[in-house]
Tab-separated table of C-alpha atoms in Angstrom:
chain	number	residue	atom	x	y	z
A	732	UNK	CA	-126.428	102.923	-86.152
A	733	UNK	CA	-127.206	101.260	-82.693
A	734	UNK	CA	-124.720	102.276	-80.288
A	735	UNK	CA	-124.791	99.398	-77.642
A	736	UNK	CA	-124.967	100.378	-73.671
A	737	UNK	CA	-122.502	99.215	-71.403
A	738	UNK	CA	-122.297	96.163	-69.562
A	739	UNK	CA	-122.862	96.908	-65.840
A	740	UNK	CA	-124.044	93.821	-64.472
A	741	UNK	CA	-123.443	90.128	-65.065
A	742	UNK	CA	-125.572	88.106	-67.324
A	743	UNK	CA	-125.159	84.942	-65.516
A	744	UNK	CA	-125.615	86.126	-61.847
A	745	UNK	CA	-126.763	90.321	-61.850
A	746	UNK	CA	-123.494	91.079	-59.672
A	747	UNK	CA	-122.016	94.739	-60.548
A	748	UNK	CA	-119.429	93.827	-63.141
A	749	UNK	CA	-115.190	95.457	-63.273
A	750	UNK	CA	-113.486	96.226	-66.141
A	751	UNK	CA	-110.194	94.339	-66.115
A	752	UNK	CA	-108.080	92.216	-68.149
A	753	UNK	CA	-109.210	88.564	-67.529
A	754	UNK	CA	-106.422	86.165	-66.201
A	755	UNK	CA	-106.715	83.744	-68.699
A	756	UNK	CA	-104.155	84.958	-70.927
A	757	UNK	CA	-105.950	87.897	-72.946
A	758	UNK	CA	-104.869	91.058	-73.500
A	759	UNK	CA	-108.096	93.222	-73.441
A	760	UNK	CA	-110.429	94.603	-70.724
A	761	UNK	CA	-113.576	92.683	-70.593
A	762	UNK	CA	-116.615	93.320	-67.953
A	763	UNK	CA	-115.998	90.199	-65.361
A	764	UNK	CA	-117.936	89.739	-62.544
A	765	UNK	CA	-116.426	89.767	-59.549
A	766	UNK	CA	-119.246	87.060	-58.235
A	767	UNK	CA	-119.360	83.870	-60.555
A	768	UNK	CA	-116.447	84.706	-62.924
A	769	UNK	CA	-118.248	85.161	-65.902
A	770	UNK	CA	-116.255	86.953	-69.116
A	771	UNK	CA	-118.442	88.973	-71.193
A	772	UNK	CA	-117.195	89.747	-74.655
A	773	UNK	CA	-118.515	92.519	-77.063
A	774	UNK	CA	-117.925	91.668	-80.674
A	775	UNK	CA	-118.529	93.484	-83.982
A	776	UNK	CA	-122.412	93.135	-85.768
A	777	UNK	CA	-122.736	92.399	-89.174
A	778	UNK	CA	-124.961	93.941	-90.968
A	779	UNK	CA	-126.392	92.277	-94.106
A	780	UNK	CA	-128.928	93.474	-97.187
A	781	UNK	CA	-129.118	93.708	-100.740
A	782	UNK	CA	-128.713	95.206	-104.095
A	783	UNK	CA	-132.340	94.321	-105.689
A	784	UNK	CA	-132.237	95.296	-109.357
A	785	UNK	CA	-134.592	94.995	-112.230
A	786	UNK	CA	-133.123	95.822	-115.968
A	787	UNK	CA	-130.838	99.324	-115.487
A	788	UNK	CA	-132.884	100.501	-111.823
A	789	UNK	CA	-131.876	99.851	-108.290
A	790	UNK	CA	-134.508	99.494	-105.577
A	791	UNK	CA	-134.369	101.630	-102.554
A	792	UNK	CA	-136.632	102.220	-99.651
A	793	UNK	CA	-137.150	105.035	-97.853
A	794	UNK	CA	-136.562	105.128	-94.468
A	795	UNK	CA	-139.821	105.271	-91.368
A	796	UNK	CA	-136.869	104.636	-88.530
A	797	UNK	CA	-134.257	106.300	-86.822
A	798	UNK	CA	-131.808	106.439	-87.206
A	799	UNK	CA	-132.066	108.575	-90.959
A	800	UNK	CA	-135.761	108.735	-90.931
A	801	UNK	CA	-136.944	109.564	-94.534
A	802	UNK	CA	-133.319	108.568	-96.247
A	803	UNK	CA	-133.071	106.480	-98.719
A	804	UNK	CA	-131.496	103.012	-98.526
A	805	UNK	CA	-131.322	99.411	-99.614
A	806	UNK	CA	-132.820	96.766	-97.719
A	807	UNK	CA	-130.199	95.512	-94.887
A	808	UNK	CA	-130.282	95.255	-91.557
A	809	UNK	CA	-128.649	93.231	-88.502
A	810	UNK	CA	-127.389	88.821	-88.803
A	811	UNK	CA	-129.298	86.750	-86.492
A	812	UNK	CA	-128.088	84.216	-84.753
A	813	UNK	CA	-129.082	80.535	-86.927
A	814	UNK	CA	-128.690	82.040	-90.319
A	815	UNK	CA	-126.403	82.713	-92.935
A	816	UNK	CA	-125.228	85.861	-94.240
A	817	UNK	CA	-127.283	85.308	-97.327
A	818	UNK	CA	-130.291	84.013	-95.541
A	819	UNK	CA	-130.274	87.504	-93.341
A	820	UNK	CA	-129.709	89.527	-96.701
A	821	UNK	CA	-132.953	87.551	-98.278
A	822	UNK	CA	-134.593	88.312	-94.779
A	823	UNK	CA	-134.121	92.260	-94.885
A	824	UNK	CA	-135.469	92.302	-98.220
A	825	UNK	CA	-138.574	90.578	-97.920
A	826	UNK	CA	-139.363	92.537	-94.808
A	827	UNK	CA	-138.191	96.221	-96.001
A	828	UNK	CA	-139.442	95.948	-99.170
A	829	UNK	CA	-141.883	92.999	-99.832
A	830	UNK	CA	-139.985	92.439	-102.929
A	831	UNK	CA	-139.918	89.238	-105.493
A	832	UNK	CA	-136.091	88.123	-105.806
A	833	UNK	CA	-133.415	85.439	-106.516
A	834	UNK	CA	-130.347	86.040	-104.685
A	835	UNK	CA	-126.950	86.219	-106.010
A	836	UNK	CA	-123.357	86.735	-105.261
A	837	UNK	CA	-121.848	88.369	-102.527
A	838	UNK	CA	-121.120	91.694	-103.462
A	839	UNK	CA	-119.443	93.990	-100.799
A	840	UNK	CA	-117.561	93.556	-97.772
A	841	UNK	CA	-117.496	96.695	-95.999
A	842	UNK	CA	-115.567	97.428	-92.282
A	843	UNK	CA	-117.220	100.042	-90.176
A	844	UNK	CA	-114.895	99.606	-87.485
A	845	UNK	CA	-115.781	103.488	-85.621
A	846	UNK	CA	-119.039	101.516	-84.591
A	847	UNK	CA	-118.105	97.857	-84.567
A	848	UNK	CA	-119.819	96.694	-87.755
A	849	UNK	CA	-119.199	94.668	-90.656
A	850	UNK	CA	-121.423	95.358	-93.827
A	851	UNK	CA	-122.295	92.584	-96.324
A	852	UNK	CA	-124.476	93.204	-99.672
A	853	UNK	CA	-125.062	90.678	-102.387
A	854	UNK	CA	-126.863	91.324	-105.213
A	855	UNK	CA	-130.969	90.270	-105.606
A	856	UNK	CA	-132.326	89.834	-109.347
A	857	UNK	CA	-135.460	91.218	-108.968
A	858	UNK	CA	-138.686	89.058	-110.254
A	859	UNK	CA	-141.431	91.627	-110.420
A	860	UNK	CA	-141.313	95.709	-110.214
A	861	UNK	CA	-144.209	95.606	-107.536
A	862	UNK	CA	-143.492	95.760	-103.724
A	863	UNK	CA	-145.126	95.391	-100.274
A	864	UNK	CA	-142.892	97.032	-98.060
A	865	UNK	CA	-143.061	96.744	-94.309
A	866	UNK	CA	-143.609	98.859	-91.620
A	867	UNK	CA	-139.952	100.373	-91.460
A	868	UNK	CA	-140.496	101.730	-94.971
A	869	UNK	CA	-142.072	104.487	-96.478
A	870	UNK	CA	-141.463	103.531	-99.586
A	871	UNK	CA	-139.646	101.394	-102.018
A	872	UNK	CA	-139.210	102.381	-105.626
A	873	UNK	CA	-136.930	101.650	-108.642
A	874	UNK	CA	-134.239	104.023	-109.159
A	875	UNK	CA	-131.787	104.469	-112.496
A	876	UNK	CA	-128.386	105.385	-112.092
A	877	UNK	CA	-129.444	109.174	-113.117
A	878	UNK	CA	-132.261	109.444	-111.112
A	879	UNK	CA	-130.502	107.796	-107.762
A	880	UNK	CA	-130.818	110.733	-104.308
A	881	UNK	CA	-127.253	110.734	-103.690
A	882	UNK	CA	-127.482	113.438	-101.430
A	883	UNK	CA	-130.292	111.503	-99.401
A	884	UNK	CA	-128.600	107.863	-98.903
A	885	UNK	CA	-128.866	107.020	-95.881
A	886	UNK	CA	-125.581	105.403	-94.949
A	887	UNK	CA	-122.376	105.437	-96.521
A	888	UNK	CA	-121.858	101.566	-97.141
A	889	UNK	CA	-125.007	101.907	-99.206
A	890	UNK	CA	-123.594	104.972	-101.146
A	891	UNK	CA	-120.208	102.965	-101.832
A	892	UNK	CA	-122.385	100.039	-102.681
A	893	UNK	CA	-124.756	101.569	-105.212
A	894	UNK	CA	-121.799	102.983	-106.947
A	895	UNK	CA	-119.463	100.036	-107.378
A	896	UNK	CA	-122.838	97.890	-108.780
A	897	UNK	CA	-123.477	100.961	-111.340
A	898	UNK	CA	-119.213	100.921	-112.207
A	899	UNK	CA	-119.204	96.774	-112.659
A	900	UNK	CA	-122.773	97.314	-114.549
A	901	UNK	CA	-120.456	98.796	-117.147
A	902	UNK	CA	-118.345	95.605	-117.267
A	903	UNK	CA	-120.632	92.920	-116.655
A	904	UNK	CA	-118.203	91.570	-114.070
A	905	UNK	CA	-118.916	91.859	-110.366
A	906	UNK	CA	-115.910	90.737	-108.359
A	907	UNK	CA	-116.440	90.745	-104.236
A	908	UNK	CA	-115.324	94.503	-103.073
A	909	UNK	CA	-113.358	94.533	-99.797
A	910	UNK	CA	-113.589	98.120	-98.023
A	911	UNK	CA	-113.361	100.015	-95.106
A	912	UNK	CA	-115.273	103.059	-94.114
A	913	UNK	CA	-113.354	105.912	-92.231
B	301	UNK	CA	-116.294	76.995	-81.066
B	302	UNK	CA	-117.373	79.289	-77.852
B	303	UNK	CA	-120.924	78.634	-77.002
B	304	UNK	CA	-122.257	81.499	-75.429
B	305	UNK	CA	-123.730	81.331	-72.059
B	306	UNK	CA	-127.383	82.661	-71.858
B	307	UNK	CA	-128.403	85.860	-70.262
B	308	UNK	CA	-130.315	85.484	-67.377
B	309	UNK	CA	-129.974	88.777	-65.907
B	310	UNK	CA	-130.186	92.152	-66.892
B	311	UNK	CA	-126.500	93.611	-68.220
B	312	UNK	CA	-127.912	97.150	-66.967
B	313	UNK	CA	-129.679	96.655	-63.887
B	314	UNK	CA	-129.106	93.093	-62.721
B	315	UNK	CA	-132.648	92.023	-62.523
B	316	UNK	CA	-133.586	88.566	-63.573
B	317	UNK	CA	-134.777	88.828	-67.314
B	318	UNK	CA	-138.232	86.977	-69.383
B	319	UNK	CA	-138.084	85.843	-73.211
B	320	UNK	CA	-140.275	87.477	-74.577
B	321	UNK	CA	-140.646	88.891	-78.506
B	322	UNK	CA	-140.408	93.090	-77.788
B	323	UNK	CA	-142.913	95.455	-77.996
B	324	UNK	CA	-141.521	97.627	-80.843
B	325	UNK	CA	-142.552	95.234	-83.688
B	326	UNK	CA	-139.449	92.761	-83.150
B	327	UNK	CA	-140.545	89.096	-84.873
B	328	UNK	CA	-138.189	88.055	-82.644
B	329	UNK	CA	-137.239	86.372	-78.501
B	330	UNK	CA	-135.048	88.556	-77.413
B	331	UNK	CA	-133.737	88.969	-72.976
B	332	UNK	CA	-135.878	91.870	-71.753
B	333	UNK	CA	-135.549	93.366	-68.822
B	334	UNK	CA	-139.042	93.690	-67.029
B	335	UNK	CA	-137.547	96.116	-64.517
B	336	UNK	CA	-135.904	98.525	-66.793
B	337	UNK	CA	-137.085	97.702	-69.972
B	338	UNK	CA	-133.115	97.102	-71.409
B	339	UNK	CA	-133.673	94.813	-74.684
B	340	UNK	CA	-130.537	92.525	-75.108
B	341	UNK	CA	-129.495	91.179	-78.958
B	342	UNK	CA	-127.489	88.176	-79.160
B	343	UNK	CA	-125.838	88.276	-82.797
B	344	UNK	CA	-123.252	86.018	-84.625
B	345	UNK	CA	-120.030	86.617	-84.308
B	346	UNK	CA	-116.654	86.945	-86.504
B	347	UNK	CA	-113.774	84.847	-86.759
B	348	UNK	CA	-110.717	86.168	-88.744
B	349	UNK	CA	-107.939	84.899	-90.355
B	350	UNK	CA	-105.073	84.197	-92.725
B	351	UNK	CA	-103.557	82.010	-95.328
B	352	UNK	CA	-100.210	82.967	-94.543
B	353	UNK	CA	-97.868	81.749	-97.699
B	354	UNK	CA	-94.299	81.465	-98.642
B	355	UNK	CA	-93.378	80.014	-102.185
B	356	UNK	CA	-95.576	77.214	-102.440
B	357	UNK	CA	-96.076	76.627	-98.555
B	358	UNK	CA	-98.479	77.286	-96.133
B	359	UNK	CA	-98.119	78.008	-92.559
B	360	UNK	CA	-100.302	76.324	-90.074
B	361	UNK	CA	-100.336	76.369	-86.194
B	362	UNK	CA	-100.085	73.690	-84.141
B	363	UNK	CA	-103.457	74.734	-81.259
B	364	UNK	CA	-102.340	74.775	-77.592
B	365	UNK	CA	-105.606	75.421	-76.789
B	366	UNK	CA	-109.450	73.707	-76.531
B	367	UNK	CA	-110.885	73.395	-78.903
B	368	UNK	CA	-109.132	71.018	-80.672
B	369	UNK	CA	-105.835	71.204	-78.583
B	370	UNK	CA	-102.955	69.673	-80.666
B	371	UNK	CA	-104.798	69.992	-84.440
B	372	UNK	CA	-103.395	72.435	-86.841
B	373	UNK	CA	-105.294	75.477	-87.928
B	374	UNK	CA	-104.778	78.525	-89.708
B	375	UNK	CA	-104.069	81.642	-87.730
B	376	UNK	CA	-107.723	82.542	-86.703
B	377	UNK	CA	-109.584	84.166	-83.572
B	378	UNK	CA	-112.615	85.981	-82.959
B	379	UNK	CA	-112.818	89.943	-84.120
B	380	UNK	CA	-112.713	92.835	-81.728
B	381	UNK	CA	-114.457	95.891	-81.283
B	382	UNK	CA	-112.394	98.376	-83.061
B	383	UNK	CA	-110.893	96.911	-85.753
B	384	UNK	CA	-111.749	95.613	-89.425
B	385	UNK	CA	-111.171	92.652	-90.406
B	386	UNK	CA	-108.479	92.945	-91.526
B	387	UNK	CA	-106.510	94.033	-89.324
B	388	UNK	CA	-108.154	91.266	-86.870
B	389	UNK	CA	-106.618	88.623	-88.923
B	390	UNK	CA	-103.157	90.227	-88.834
B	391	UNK	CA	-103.352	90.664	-85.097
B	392	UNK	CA	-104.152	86.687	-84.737
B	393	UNK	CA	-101.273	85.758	-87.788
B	394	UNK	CA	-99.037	88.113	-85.155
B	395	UNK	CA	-100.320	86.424	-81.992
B	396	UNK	CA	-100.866	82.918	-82.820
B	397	UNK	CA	-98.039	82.700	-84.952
B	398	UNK	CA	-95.253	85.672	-84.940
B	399	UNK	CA	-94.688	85.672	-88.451
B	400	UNK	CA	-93.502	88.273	-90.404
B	401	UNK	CA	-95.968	89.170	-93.053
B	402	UNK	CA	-98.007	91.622	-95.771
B	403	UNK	CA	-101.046	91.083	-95.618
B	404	UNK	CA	-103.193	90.756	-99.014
B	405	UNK	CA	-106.976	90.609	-100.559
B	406	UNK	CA	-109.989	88.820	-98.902
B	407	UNK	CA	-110.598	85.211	-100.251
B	408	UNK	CA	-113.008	83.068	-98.512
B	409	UNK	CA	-116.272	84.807	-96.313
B	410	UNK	CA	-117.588	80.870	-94.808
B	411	UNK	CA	-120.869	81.084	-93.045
B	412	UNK	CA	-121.413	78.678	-90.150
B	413	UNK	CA	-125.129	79.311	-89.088
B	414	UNK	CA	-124.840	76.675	-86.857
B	415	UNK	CA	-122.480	77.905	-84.271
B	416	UNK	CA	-123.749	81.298	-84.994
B	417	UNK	CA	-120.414	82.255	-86.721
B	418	UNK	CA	-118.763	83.865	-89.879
B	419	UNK	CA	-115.195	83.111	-90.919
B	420	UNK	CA	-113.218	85.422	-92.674
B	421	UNK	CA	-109.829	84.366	-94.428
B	422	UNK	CA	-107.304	86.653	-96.128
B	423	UNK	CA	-104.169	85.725	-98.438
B	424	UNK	CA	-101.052	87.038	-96.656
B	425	UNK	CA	-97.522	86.510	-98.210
B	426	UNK	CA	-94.718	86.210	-95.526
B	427	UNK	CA	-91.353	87.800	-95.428
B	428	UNK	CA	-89.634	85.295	-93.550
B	429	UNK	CA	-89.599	81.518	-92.650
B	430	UNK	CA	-88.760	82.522	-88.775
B	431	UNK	CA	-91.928	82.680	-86.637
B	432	UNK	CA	-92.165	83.270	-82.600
B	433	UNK	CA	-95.318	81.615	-81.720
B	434	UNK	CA	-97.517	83.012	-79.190
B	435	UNK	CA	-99.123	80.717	-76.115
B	436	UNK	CA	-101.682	79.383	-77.559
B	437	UNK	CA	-99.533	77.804	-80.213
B	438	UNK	CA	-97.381	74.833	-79.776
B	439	UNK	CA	-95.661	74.400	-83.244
B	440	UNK	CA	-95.361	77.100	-86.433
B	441	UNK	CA	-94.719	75.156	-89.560
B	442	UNK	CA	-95.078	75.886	-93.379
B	443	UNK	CA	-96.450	72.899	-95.345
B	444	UNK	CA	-96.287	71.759	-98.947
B	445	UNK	CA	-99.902	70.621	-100.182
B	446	UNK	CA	-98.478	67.332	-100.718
B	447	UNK	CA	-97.825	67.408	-96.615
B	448	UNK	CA	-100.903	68.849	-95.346
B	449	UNK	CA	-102.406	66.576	-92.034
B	450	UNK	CA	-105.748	67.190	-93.908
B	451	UNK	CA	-107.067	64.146	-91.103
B	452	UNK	CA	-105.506	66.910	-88.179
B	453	UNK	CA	-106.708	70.263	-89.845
B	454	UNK	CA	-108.909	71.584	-86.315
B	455	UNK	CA	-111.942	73.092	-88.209
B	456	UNK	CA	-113.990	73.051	-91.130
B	457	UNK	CA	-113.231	76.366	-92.843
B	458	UNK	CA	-110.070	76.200	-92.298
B	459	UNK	CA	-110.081	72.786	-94.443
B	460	UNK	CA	-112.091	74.454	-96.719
B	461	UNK	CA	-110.338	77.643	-96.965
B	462	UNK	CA	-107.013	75.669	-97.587
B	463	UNK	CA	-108.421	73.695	-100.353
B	464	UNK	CA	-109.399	76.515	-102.473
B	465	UNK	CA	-106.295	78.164	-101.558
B	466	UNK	CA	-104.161	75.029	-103.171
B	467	UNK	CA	-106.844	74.797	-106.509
B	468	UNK	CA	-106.291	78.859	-106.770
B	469	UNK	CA	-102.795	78.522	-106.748
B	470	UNK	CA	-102.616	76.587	-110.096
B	471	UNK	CA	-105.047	79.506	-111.879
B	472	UNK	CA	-102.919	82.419	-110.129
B	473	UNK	CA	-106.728	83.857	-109.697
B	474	UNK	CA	-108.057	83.775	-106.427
B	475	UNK	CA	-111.181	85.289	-105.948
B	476	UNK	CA	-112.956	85.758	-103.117
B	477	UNK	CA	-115.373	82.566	-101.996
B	478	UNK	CA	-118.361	82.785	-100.144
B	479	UNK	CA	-118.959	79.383	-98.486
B	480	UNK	CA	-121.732	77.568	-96.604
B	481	UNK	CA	-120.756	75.403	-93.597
B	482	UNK	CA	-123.402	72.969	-92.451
């Protein structure tokens, strides 16, 4: 998780900024600077990866960051600006894992409102069992449903992830899961 | 659409900032802060929503506000810190419009890369025909399909979201639609 800092001076100008409602109508406290005028907003991230499979396995990498060095995960990581939610999901994989994939559907849609993120996985079809895994990864290897670290998952959306793909495995059908994470 | 301003200065320490790609094996520009070192992220943002329905109308808004002051839209706005989406997109069906509603699944997730934006539309089925629009809202008013201003619909997804909405109807299945805007 990235906890952002504070906003303490303006963007537009470097003038200390208050907290106050703006008098445009809103109803929240936003840092304004006192100076130029300038509202600055703080939104929720969106966080976007995979679920690369191959046959009955999973792919997970292991972790060379903070935060949860040496946990397991699947390849995800923060939307840029200029791309799609897809495109960032495709992104995250090639650069966590190195891995051969087609993309397909969106998969989850997961609120993480305690630290202002939205989570977004789509399932990869995975093209070839090898990998060339970047420099945030330890590791990346092919897990089956048996053999998947539960206790070493690094983040809860990818724990509820992993085990809605293994339940709609069983049924071949993989509607779009809306949840949110307390 | 809000276009956002660029950072010139430093939102910790108020010195003037460089583009540069960071030091801690970033691919990416980002604002850094040669004083202090602060790194600053500029990601897309959310915009939620509702399809708020009664019987085989929809309600639409009448915008009071720029963009796209006096074209009808969906109840929409952007996401706050705090909240899932969710409950964004009742907040903005409660502000924009007043309505009385319960609020159901997910249906469309609409990228627009180019604005740096994803929309996010839920179905919501409304208790009443008796709404108390807020001030940015000139006129509440449920629509047929066969009376839909598609010509005066304010954005893109909304369009989009409302056509999908109309071709689910007939199936009674509406599941959720992940959409490219370009």
């Amino acid at each position: 998780m990235i906890f952002r800092s504070p906003i303490k001076h303006c963007k537009n100008c470097g003038s200390a900024v208050i907290y106050r409602i703006p008098d445009d109508g809103d109803t929240k406290e936003r840092a304004v600077c006192p100076a130029c005028g300038t509202i600055h907003y703080e939104n929720p991230l969106n966080v976007v990866g995979t679920v690369p499979h191959l046959g009955d396995r999973v792919l997970l990498c292991k972790r060379n960051i903070e935060p949860r060095w040496g946990k397991w995960t699947l390849p995800a990581g923060f939307m840029e600006l200029g791309e799609t939610t897809a495109e960032g999901a495709a992104r995250e994989t090639d650069e966590e894992a190195g891995a051969q994939f087609e993309m397909e559907d969106l998969f989850t849609v997961m609120n993480v409102a305690r630290v202002g993120q939205v989570h977004l996985f789509y399932r990869a079809r995975l093209l070839s069992d090898q990998f060339n895994p970047g420099h945030e990864t330890i590791e990346a290897r092919l897990f089956n449903e048996a053999d998947i670290p539960w206790d070493e998952i690094a983040f809860k959306t990818v724990k509820e992830t992993l085990q809605r793909y293994f339940a709609d495995r069983r049924t071949g059908q993989y509607p779009v899961h809306n949840i949110d994470i307390v």
